[in-house]
Structures are given as C-alpha cells and as structure tokens.
Amino acid sequence: MKDNTSIYRALLFLGLPLVGGNIAQFSLTIVDTAMLGHYNHTALAASVVSGALFFSLFIVGSGFSFAVMPVISAYDARGEDNNVRRSTRMALWLSIFYAVLVFPFLFWSKPILGFLGQSDNISTLGQDYLRIMGVAMLPALLDITLRNYLTGLKHTNIVLWATLLGLAFKFFFGWLLVFGKWGFPQMGIQGAALSTIGVHTLIFSIFVIYINRHFSRHNLFKNFFCLDKAAMNKLIKLGVPIGLTYLTE
C-alpha cells in the first residue's frame, strides 16, 4: 500500500502541472479567437481557417519534439548525459529544418486557402496571418522541444508556470496589438500573430534559462553545430510516425 501511495503521489506531482500546462497552452488559441471575434468577424474567420492550416503543419513537425521525451528519459535514468545532450540538440536541429521547410507554404498560402474554398478576402487576410505565423513556427517548435525535454526529466512545474506566464503575455500584448491600445497601432489579425511570436519566444527563453541553471551537467548547447547522424536518425524514425499520428487524429 505504501508503494502504491508513493506512485499515486508521484503521478499527481508530475501530472497535474502537465494538465494545467496543456490547458494554458490551449487557452492561447482561445484568447486569439475571443479577441478577433470582438475585433472583426472577417478577421476571426480568416484566423480560424489559416490557423487550422498552421496547426496541421505544426503538429507534424512537433513529432520530433515529442520523440525527445522517452529518449532522454531513458538516457537520463542511465546517467548518459552526453546522449541526453546529443538527442535534444538533434531535436532542436530537426525543428529548425522543419520550420524552414514549411515557411514557403505559409508565406505564399493564399492559393492554398483559395483551393480550400475560401473567398479572396478571407484568403488574403489568412495569408497576412500566416506570413507572420510562419516566423512563429520556429520558436513554437523550439518551445515544445524543450517542454518535452523538461517533462522527460520530470521537471513539469516550470512547464506550467512558463505557459501561464506566456498566457498572460498573450492576453496583454494581444489586446494591445489587435485593438491598438496605449498608442500601439491597430493591427487586427496581424497583431494576434505577432503576439504569438512573442509568447513562444518568451516561453523558450524561460526554458533556456531554467535548463542552464538546473541542468548545467547536460551542457545542452555545447557543440550545438555538431551533426550527430545516429541521434538524428533515431529521432526521425520515432518522430515522423508520431507527427503523422497526431495529424490524422
């Protein structure tokens, strides 16, 4: 019974921050929907349609990030700090490569949205949104990579608090940029996209600072530009099926 109690306690200690973090992460989208709904119904429609395209591409690319969690958990349990660093570094590389690969599809997305049956006005607004969100793809993938790294190392509290801080940032700066408050220009759908870049950059920066303080033994960014084919191939083999599975779901 004591063993079971300790297991339940550990699950709650690790799981509840993840539940809260996921709710906060999902709420970022809700903030955009609510603000743009008050701003302009056309902007809301464009953000919903283009946001679905962005999310479809994002969820495929996040497969490499999700593959990090079980891989580094196993390495960390064996005390293989070098392999933790190598795998996480290659996951960051894959995130960068993927963000660059899909950027043209987001930057020139108007024909895609038109093909999906959207009007010219919606397609134009959607492209305006996705051109900025194409830039947001990179910090978003880097953010989720380090999120899974920290989760794999059982440091879930920082995931929750960083995401909550990002949610507050999103609400405040989204309000400033969408509606043009306090002297800021009224940017509508583009303001929502810019605030998204800020959110993921903020969360990623918090994770980097936390990792450097608490996991300095991993030297996570040491030899960052050194290619590790074995670690990369392992993440590709795990990450591609994960990303495609999430996409079909």
PDB file of C-alpha atoms in Angstrom:
ATOM      1  CA  MET A   1       0.000   0.000   0.000  1.00  0.00           C
ATOM      2  CA  LYS A   2       2.833   2.375   0.828  1.00  0.00           C
ATOM      3  CA  ASP A   3       4.388   1.700  -2.557  1.00  0.00           C
ATOM      4  CA  ASN A   4       1.072   2.385  -4.300  1.00  0.00           C
ATOM      5  CA  THR A   5       0.623   5.597  -2.334  1.00  0.00           C
ATOM      6  CA  SER A   6       4.049   6.836  -3.372  1.00  0.00           C
ATOM      7  CA  ILE A   7       3.285   6.004  -7.019  1.00  0.00           C
ATOM      8  CA  TYR A   8      -0.007   7.906  -6.916  1.00  0.00           C
ATOM      9  CA  ARG A   9       1.692  10.843  -5.247  1.00  0.00           C
ATOM     10  CA  ALA A  10       4.405  10.902  -7.899  1.00  0.00           C
ATOM     11  CA  LEU A  11       1.826  10.718 -10.697  1.00  0.00           C
ATOM     12  CA  LEU A  12      -0.123  13.619  -9.226  1.00  0.00           C
ATOM     13  CA  PHE A  13       3.040  15.645  -8.621  1.00  0.00           C
ATOM     14  CA  LEU A  14       4.188  15.186 -12.213  1.00  0.00           C
ATOM     15  CA  GLY A  15       0.812  15.023 -13.934  1.00  0.00           C
ATOM     16  CA  LEU A  16      -1.142  17.932 -12.501  1.00  0.00           C
ATOM     17  CA  PRO A  17       1.319  20.597 -13.740  1.00  0.00           C
ATOM     18  CA  LEU A  18       1.156  18.994 -17.195  1.00  0.00           C
ATOM     19  CA  VAL A  19      -2.643  19.112 -17.133  1.00  0.00           C
ATOM     20  CA  GLY A  20      -2.526  22.777 -16.155  1.00  0.00           C
ATOM     21  CA  GLY A  21       0.155  23.496 -18.743  1.00  0.00           C
ATOM     22  CA  ASN A  22      -1.875  21.870 -21.519  1.00  0.00           C
ATOM     23  CA  ILE A  23      -4.963  23.851 -20.543  1.00  0.00           C
ATOM     24  CA  ALA A  24      -2.935  27.057 -20.545  1.00  0.00           C
ATOM     25  CA  GLN A  25      -1.414  26.150 -23.928  1.00  0.00           C
ATOM     26  CA  PHE A  26      -4.846  25.545 -25.438  1.00  0.00           C
ATOM     27  CA  SER A  27      -6.074  28.812 -23.923  1.00  0.00           C
ATOM     28  CA  LEU A  28      -3.600  30.725 -26.119  1.00  0.00           C
ATOM     29  CA  THR A  29      -5.788  29.868 -29.099  1.00  0.00           C
ATOM     30  CA  ILE A  30      -8.940  30.782 -27.190  1.00  0.00           C
ATOM     31  CA  VAL A  31      -7.513  34.254 -26.478  1.00  0.00           C
ATOM     32  CA  ASP A  32      -6.991  34.881 -30.209  1.00  0.00           C
ATOM     33  CA  THR A  33     -10.468  33.608 -31.049  1.00  0.00           C
ATOM     34  CA  ALA A  34     -12.131  35.774 -28.410  1.00  0.00           C
ATOM     35  CA  MET A  35     -10.227  38.939 -29.322  1.00  0.00           C
ATOM     36  CA  LEU A  36     -10.638  38.614 -33.072  1.00  0.00           C
ATOM     37  CA  GLY A  37     -14.303  37.770 -32.591  1.00  0.00           C
ATOM     38  CA  HIS A  38     -14.744  41.147 -30.897  1.00  0.00           C
ATOM     39  CA  TYR A  39     -12.495  42.870 -33.417  1.00  0.00           C
ATOM     40  CA  ASN A  40     -13.964  41.734 -36.742  1.00  0.00           C
ATOM     41  CA  HIS A  41     -15.869  38.675 -37.871  1.00  0.00           C
ATOM     42  CA  THR A  42     -13.906  38.513 -41.124  1.00  0.00           C
ATOM     43  CA  ALA A  43     -10.615  38.504 -39.227  1.00  0.00           C
ATOM     44  CA  LEU A  44     -11.981  35.771 -36.981  1.00  0.00           C
ATOM     45  CA  ALA A  45     -12.955  33.617 -39.971  1.00  0.00           C
ATOM     46  CA  ALA A  46      -9.539  34.103 -41.566  1.00  0.00           C
ATOM     47  CA  SER A  47      -7.711  33.223 -38.349  1.00  0.00           C
ATOM     48  CA  VAL A  48      -9.745  30.051 -37.849  1.00  0.00           C
ATOM     49  CA  VAL A  49      -9.160  28.773 -41.379  1.00  0.00           C
ATOM     50  CA  SER A  50      -5.496  29.765 -41.599  1.00  0.00           C
ATOM     51  CA  GLY A  51      -4.916  28.642 -38.021  1.00  0.00           C
ATOM     52  CA  ALA A  52      -6.097  25.165 -38.976  1.00  0.00           C
ATOM     53  CA  LEU A  53      -3.534  25.077 -41.794  1.00  0.00           C
ATOM     54  CA  PHE A  54      -0.789  26.275 -39.458  1.00  0.00           C
ATOM     55  CA  PHE A  55      -1.706  23.740 -36.785  1.00  0.00           C
ATOM     56  CA  SER A  56      -1.748  20.882 -39.289  1.00  0.00           C
ATOM     57  CA  LEU A  57       1.820  21.687 -40.326  1.00  0.00           C
ATOM     58  CA  PHE A  58       2.884  22.384 -36.755  1.00  0.00           C
ATOM     59  CA  ILE A  59       1.584  19.116 -35.349  1.00  0.00           C
ATOM     60  CA  VAL A  60       3.539  17.105 -37.931  1.00  0.00           C
ATOM     61  CA  GLY A  61       6.754  18.955 -37.075  1.00  0.00           C
ATOM     62  CA  SER A  62       6.168  18.540 -33.347  1.00  0.00           C
ATOM     63  CA  GLY A  63       6.574  14.768 -33.739  1.00  0.00           C
ATOM     64  CA  PHE A  64      10.357  15.179 -33.434  1.00  0.00           C
ATOM     65  CA  SER A  65       9.850  17.170 -30.233  1.00  0.00           C
ATOM     66  CA  PHE A  66       7.571  14.567 -28.683  1.00  0.00           C
ATOM     67  CA  ALA A  67      10.092  11.856 -29.549  1.00  0.00           C
ATOM     68  CA  VAL A  68      12.569  13.582 -27.223  1.00  0.00           C
ATOM     69  CA  MET A  69      10.666  12.727 -24.048  1.00  0.00           C
ATOM     70  CA  PRO A  70      11.043   8.925 -23.915  1.00  0.00           C
ATOM     71  CA  VAL A  71      14.530   9.006 -25.443  1.00  0.00           C
ATOM     72  CA  ILE A  72      16.104  11.351 -22.926  1.00  0.00           C
ATOM     73  CA  SER A  73      14.197   9.796 -20.021  1.00  0.00           C
ATOM     74  CA  ALA A  74      15.932   6.505 -20.764  1.00  0.00           C
ATOM     75  CA  TYR A  75      19.322   8.160 -21.180  1.00  0.00           C
ATOM     76  CA  ASP A  76      18.928  10.191 -18.001  1.00  0.00           C
ATOM     77  CA  ALA A  77      17.967   7.089 -15.997  1.00  0.00           C
ATOM     78  CA  ARG A  78      21.261   5.523 -17.105  1.00  0.00           C
ATOM     79  CA  GLY A  79      23.219   8.688 -16.350  1.00  0.00           C
ATOM     80  CA  GLU A  80      24.186   9.183 -20.013  1.00  0.00           C
ATOM     81  CA  ASP A  81      24.314  12.980 -20.016  1.00  0.00           C
ATOM     82  CA  ASN A  82      26.143  13.124 -23.350  1.00  0.00           C
ATOM     83  CA  ASN A  83      23.351  11.224 -25.059  1.00  0.00           C
ATOM     84  CA  VAL A  84      20.739  13.493 -23.457  1.00  0.00           C
ATOM     85  CA  ARG A  85      22.541  16.473 -24.966  1.00  0.00           C
ATOM     86  CA  ARG A  86      23.030  14.817 -28.360  1.00  0.00           C
ATOM     87  CA  SER A  87      19.386  13.792 -28.711  1.00  0.00           C
ATOM     88  CA  THR A  88      17.977  17.131 -27.586  1.00  0.00           C
ATOM     89  CA  ARG A  89      20.366  19.012 -29.843  1.00  0.00           C
ATOM     90  CA  MET A  90      19.284  16.978 -32.868  1.00  0.00           C
ATOM     91  CA  ALA A  91      15.615  17.545 -31.965  1.00  0.00           C
ATOM     92  CA  LEU A  92      16.296  21.280 -31.990  1.00  0.00           C
ATOM     93  CA  TRP A  93      18.041  20.895 -35.355  1.00  0.00           C
ATOM     94  CA  LEU A  94      15.089  18.997 -36.807  1.00  0.00           C
ATOM     95  CA  SER A  95      12.730  21.680 -35.509  1.00  0.00           C
ATOM     96  CA  ILE A  96      14.781  24.361 -37.262  1.00  0.00           C
ATOM     97  CA  PHE A  97      14.958  22.385 -40.525  1.00  0.00           C
ATOM     98  CA  TYR A  98      11.220  21.722 -40.483  1.00  0.00           C
ATOM     99  CA  ALA A  99      10.344  25.376 -39.758  1.00  0.00           C
ATOM    100  CA  VAL A 100      12.464  26.483 -42.742  1.00  0.00           C
ATOM    101  CA  LEU A 101      10.931  23.762 -44.952  1.00  0.00           C
ATOM    102  CA  VAL A 102       7.293  24.736 -44.347  1.00  0.00           C
ATOM    103  CA  PHE A 103       7.829  28.514 -44.275  1.00  0.00           C
ATOM    104  CA  PRO A 104       7.231  28.980 -48.064  1.00  0.00           C
ATOM    105  CA  PHE A 105       3.880  27.174 -47.803  1.00  0.00           C
ATOM    106  CA  LEU A 106       2.791  29.601 -45.095  1.00  0.00           C
ATOM    107  CA  PHE A 107       4.260  32.702 -46.723  1.00  0.00           C
ATOM    108  CA  TRP A 108       2.529  32.012 -50.045  1.00  0.00           C
ATOM    109  CA  SER A 109      -0.578  30.412 -48.596  1.00  0.00           C
ATOM    110  CA  LYS A 110      -3.264  32.384 -50.442  1.00  0.00           C
ATOM    111  CA  PRO A 111      -3.549  29.851 -53.296  1.00  0.00           C
ATOM    112  CA  ILE A 112      -3.834  27.032 -50.747  1.00  0.00           C
ATOM    113  CA  LEU A 113      -6.622  28.792 -48.870  1.00  0.00           C
ATOM    114  CA  GLY A 114      -8.344  29.568 -52.173  1.00  0.00           C
ATOM    115  CA  PHE A 115      -8.090  25.921 -53.165  1.00  0.00           C
ATOM    116  CA  LEU A 116      -9.787  25.046 -49.868  1.00  0.00           C
ATOM    117  CA  GLY A 117     -12.782  27.118 -50.959  1.00  0.00           C
ATOM    118  CA  GLN A 118     -12.156  30.397 -49.137  1.00  0.00           C
ATOM    119  CA  SER A 119     -13.114  33.757 -50.602  1.00  0.00           C
ATOM    120  CA  ASP A 120     -10.459  36.137 -51.912  1.00  0.00           C
ATOM    121  CA  ASN A 121     -10.857  38.400 -48.879  1.00  0.00           C
ATOM    122  CA  ILE A 122     -10.513  35.557 -46.375  1.00  0.00           C
ATOM    123  CA  SER A 123      -7.577  34.087 -48.300  1.00  0.00           C
ATOM    124  CA  THR A 124      -5.757  37.441 -48.330  1.00  0.00           C
ATOM    125  CA  LEU A 125      -6.276  38.010 -44.607  1.00  0.00           C
ATOM    126  CA  GLY A 126      -5.322  34.425 -43.897  1.00  0.00           C
ATOM    127  CA  GLN A 127      -2.088  34.821 -45.836  1.00  0.00           C
ATOM    128  CA  ASP A 128      -1.289  38.008 -43.885  1.00  0.00           C
ATOM    129  CA  TYR A 129      -1.737  35.995 -40.698  1.00  0.00           C
ATOM    130  CA  LEU A 130       0.277  33.003 -41.878  1.00  0.00           C
ATOM    131  CA  ARG A 131       3.193  35.074 -43.120  1.00  0.00           C
ATOM    132  CA  ILE A 132       3.785  36.117 -39.527  1.00  0.00           C
ATOM    133  CA  MET A 133       2.868  32.721 -38.118  1.00  0.00           C
ATOM    134  CA  GLY A 134       5.466  31.223 -40.453  1.00  0.00           C
ATOM    135  CA  VAL A 135       8.047  33.039 -38.347  1.00  0.00           C
ATOM    136  CA  ALA A 136       6.282  31.861 -35.177  1.00  0.00           C
ATOM    137  CA  MET A 137       6.687  28.227 -36.287  1.00  0.00           C
ATOM    138  CA  LEU A 138      10.356  28.221 -35.266  1.00  0.00           C
ATOM    139  CA  PRO A 139      10.051  29.416 -31.637  1.00  0.00           C
ATOM    140  CA  ALA A 140       6.893  27.309 -31.256  1.00  0.00           C
ATOM    141  CA  LEU A 141       8.748  24.114 -32.221  1.00  0.00           C
ATOM    142  CA  LEU A 142      11.806  25.024 -30.143  1.00  0.00           C
ATOM    143  CA  ASP A 143       9.486  25.739 -27.215  1.00  0.00           C
ATOM    144  CA  ILE A 144       7.768  22.354 -27.457  1.00  0.00           C
ATOM    145  CA  THR A 145      11.112  20.552 -27.827  1.00  0.00           C
ATOM    146  CA  LEU A 146      12.420  21.961 -24.557  1.00  0.00           C
ATOM    147  CA  ARG A 147       8.996  21.403 -22.984  1.00  0.00           C
ATOM    148  CA  ASN A 148       9.312  17.683 -23.726  1.00  0.00           C
ATOM    149  CA  TYR A 149      12.935  17.673 -22.599  1.00  0.00           C
ATOM    150  CA  LEU A 150      11.908  19.071 -19.208  1.00  0.00           C
ATOM    151  CA  THR A 151       8.928  16.726 -18.982  1.00  0.00           C
ATOM    152  CA  GLY A 152      11.174  13.759 -19.680  1.00  0.00           C
ATOM    153  CA  LEU A 153      13.366  14.867 -16.789  1.00  0.00           C
ATOM    154  CA  LYS A 154      10.297  15.165 -14.521  1.00  0.00           C
ATOM    155  CA  HIS A 155      10.513  18.953 -14.201  1.00  0.00           C
ATOM    156  CA  THR A 156       6.899  19.722 -15.010  1.00  0.00           C
ATOM    157  CA  ASN A 157       6.305  22.672 -12.668  1.00  0.00           C
ATOM    158  CA  ILE A 158       8.372  25.012 -14.807  1.00  0.00           C
ATOM    159  CA  VAL A 159       6.339  23.929 -17.852  1.00  0.00           C
ATOM    160  CA  LEU A 160       3.155  25.017 -16.092  1.00  0.00           C
ATOM    161  CA  TRP A 161       4.447  28.355 -14.803  1.00  0.00           C
ATOM    162  CA  ALA A 162       6.161  29.314 -18.056  1.00  0.00           C
ATOM    163  CA  THR A 163       2.986  28.580 -20.026  1.00  0.00           C
ATOM    164  CA  LEU A 164       0.840  30.552 -17.587  1.00  0.00           C
ATOM    165  CA  LEU A 165       3.213  33.497 -17.912  1.00  0.00           C
ATOM    166  CA  GLY A 166       3.004  33.136 -21.687  1.00  0.00           C
ATOM    167  CA  LEU A 167      -0.796  33.147 -21.473  1.00  0.00           C
ATOM    168  CA  ALA A 168      -0.728  36.409 -19.508  1.00  0.00           C
ATOM    169  CA  PHE A 169       1.687  37.871 -22.064  1.00  0.00           C
ATOM    170  CA  LYS A 170      -0.560  36.739 -24.908  1.00  0.00           C
ATOM    171  CA  PHE A 171      -3.651  38.300 -23.376  1.00  0.00           C
ATOM    172  CA  PHE A 172      -1.991  41.645 -22.647  1.00  0.00           C
ATOM    173  CA  PHE A 173       0.041  42.156 -25.812  1.00  0.00           C
ATOM    174  CA  GLY A 174      -2.649  40.618 -27.979  1.00  0.00           C
ATOM    175  CA  TRP A 175      -5.056  43.206 -26.601  1.00  0.00           C
ATOM    176  CA  LEU A 176      -2.543  45.994 -27.293  1.00  0.00           C
ATOM    177  CA  LEU A 177      -1.791  44.936 -30.858  1.00  0.00           C
ATOM    178  CA  VAL A 178      -5.172  43.674 -32.039  1.00  0.00           C
ATOM    179  CA  PHE A 179      -7.139  46.703 -30.850  1.00  0.00           C
ATOM    180  CA  GLY A 180      -4.364  49.319 -30.929  1.00  0.00           C
ATOM    181  CA  LYS A 181      -4.383  50.323 -27.264  1.00  0.00           C
ATOM    182  CA  TRP A 182      -1.972  52.670 -25.416  1.00  0.00           C
ATOM    183  CA  GLY A 183      -0.609  54.165 -28.630  1.00  0.00           C
ATOM    184  CA  PHE A 184       0.090  50.859 -30.360  1.00  0.00           C
ATOM    185  CA  PRO A 185      -1.112  50.536 -33.970  1.00  0.00           C
ATOM    186  CA  GLN A 186      -4.347  48.652 -34.519  1.00  0.00           C
ATOM    187  CA  MET A 187      -3.120  45.539 -36.328  1.00  0.00           C
ATOM    188  CA  GLY A 188      -6.053  43.139 -36.064  1.00  0.00           C
ATOM    189  CA  ILE A 189      -5.192  39.642 -37.249  1.00  0.00           C
ATOM    190  CA  GLN A 190      -1.527  40.537 -37.754  1.00  0.00           C
ATOM    191  CA  GLY A 191      -1.326  41.749 -34.160  1.00  0.00           C
ATOM    192  CA  ALA A 192      -2.630  38.400 -32.965  1.00  0.00           C
ATOM    193  CA  ALA A 193       0.099  36.637 -34.950  1.00  0.00           C
ATOM    194  CA  LEU A 194       2.833  38.957 -33.651  1.00  0.00           C
ATOM    195  CA  SER A 195       1.796  38.342 -30.054  1.00  0.00           C
ATOM    196  CA  THR A 196       2.074  34.602 -30.755  1.00  0.00           C
ATOM    197  CA  ILE A 197       5.712  35.036 -31.790  1.00  0.00           C
ATOM    198  CA  GLY A 198       6.306  36.908 -28.547  1.00  0.00           C
ATOM    199  CA  VAL A 199       4.659  34.209 -26.440  1.00  0.00           C
ATOM    200  CA  HIS A 200       6.697  31.309 -27.805  1.00  0.00           C
ATOM    201  CA  THR A 201       9.919  33.315 -27.732  1.00  0.00           C
ATOM    202  CA  LEU A 202       9.255  34.185 -24.083  1.00  0.00           C
ATOM    203  CA  ILE A 203       8.487  30.589 -23.073  1.00  0.00           C
ATOM    204  CA  PHE A 204      11.517  29.262 -24.954  1.00  0.00           C
ATOM    205  CA  SER A 205      13.750  31.844 -23.242  1.00  0.00           C
ATOM    206  CA  ILE A 206      12.420  30.861 -19.812  1.00  0.00           C
ATOM    207  CA  PHE A 207      13.149  27.204 -20.564  1.00  0.00           C
ATOM    208  CA  VAL A 208      16.699  28.011 -21.699  1.00  0.00           C
ATOM    209  CA  ILE A 209      17.433  29.981 -18.516  1.00  0.00           C
ATOM    210  CA  TYR A 210      15.940  27.232 -16.337  1.00  0.00           C
ATOM    211  CA  ILE A 211      17.878  24.485 -18.117  1.00  0.00           C
ATOM    212  CA  ASN A 212      21.172  26.346 -17.838  1.00  0.00           C
ATOM    213  CA  ARG A 213      20.610  26.733 -14.102  1.00  0.00           C
ATOM    214  CA  HIS A 214      19.267  23.299 -13.209  1.00  0.00           C
ATOM    215  CA  PHE A 215      20.758  21.016 -15.851  1.00  0.00           C
ATOM    216  CA  SER A 216      24.162  22.532 -16.473  1.00  0.00           C
ATOM    217  CA  ARG A 217      25.594  18.993 -16.402  1.00  0.00           C
ATOM    218  CA  HIS A 218      23.962  18.352 -19.768  1.00  0.00           C
ATOM    219  CA  ASN A 219      25.740  21.292 -21.434  1.00  0.00           C
ATOM    220  CA  LEU A 220      22.725  21.337 -23.712  1.00  0.00           C
ATOM    221  CA  PHE A 221      24.055  23.927 -26.148  1.00  0.00           C
ATOM    222  CA  LYS A 222      27.639  22.684 -26.195  1.00  0.00           C
ATOM    223  CA  ASN A 223      28.860  21.868 -29.722  1.00  0.00           C
ATOM    224  CA  PHE A 224      25.432  22.879 -30.979  1.00  0.00           C
ATOM    225  CA  PHE A 225      26.523  22.904 -34.619  1.00  0.00           C
ATOM    226  CA  CYS A 226      27.985  19.404 -34.466  1.00  0.00           C
ATOM    227  CA  LEU A 227      25.889  16.944 -36.509  1.00  0.00           C
ATOM    228  CA  ASP A 228      25.043  13.619 -34.856  1.00  0.00           C
ATOM    229  CA  LYS A 229      23.627  11.328 -37.526  1.00  0.00           C
ATOM    230  CA  ALA A 230      22.821   8.429 -35.183  1.00  0.00           C
ATOM    231  CA  ALA A 231      20.814  10.601 -32.784  1.00  0.00           C
ATOM    232  CA  MET A 232      19.071  12.388 -35.653  1.00  0.00           C
ATOM    233  CA  ASN A 233      18.099   9.169 -37.415  1.00  0.00           C
ATOM    234  CA  LYS A 234      16.683   7.782 -34.179  1.00  0.00           C
ATOM    235  CA  LEU A 235      14.516  10.861 -33.671  1.00  0.00           C
ATOM    236  CA  ILE A 236      13.354  10.816 -37.299  1.00  0.00           C
ATOM    237  CA  LYS A 237      12.297   7.169 -37.008  1.00  0.00           C
ATOM    238  CA  LEU A 238      10.350   7.938 -33.837  1.00  0.00           C
ATOM    239  CA  GLY A 239       9.157  11.444 -34.677  1.00  0.00           C
ATOM    240  CA  VAL A 240       7.699  11.015 -38.163  1.00  0.00           C
ATOM    241  CA  PRO A 241       5.127   8.355 -37.079  1.00  0.00           C
ATOM    242  CA  ILE A 242       4.270  10.425 -34.000  1.00  0.00           C
ATOM    243  CA  GLY A 243       3.681  13.579 -36.070  1.00  0.00           C
ATOM    244  CA  LEU A 244       1.612  11.762 -38.698  1.00  0.00           C
ATOM    245  CA  THR A 245      -0.440  10.037 -35.997  1.00  0.00           C
ATOM    246  CA  TYR A 246      -1.246  13.379 -34.369  1.00  0.00           C
ATOM    247  CA  LEU A 247      -2.149  14.795 -37.790  1.00  0.00           C
ATOM    248  CA  THR A 248      -4.653  12.004 -38.516  1.00  0.00           C
ATOM    249  CA  GLU A 249      -6.169  12.429 -35.058  1.00  0.00           C
TER     250      GLU A 249
END
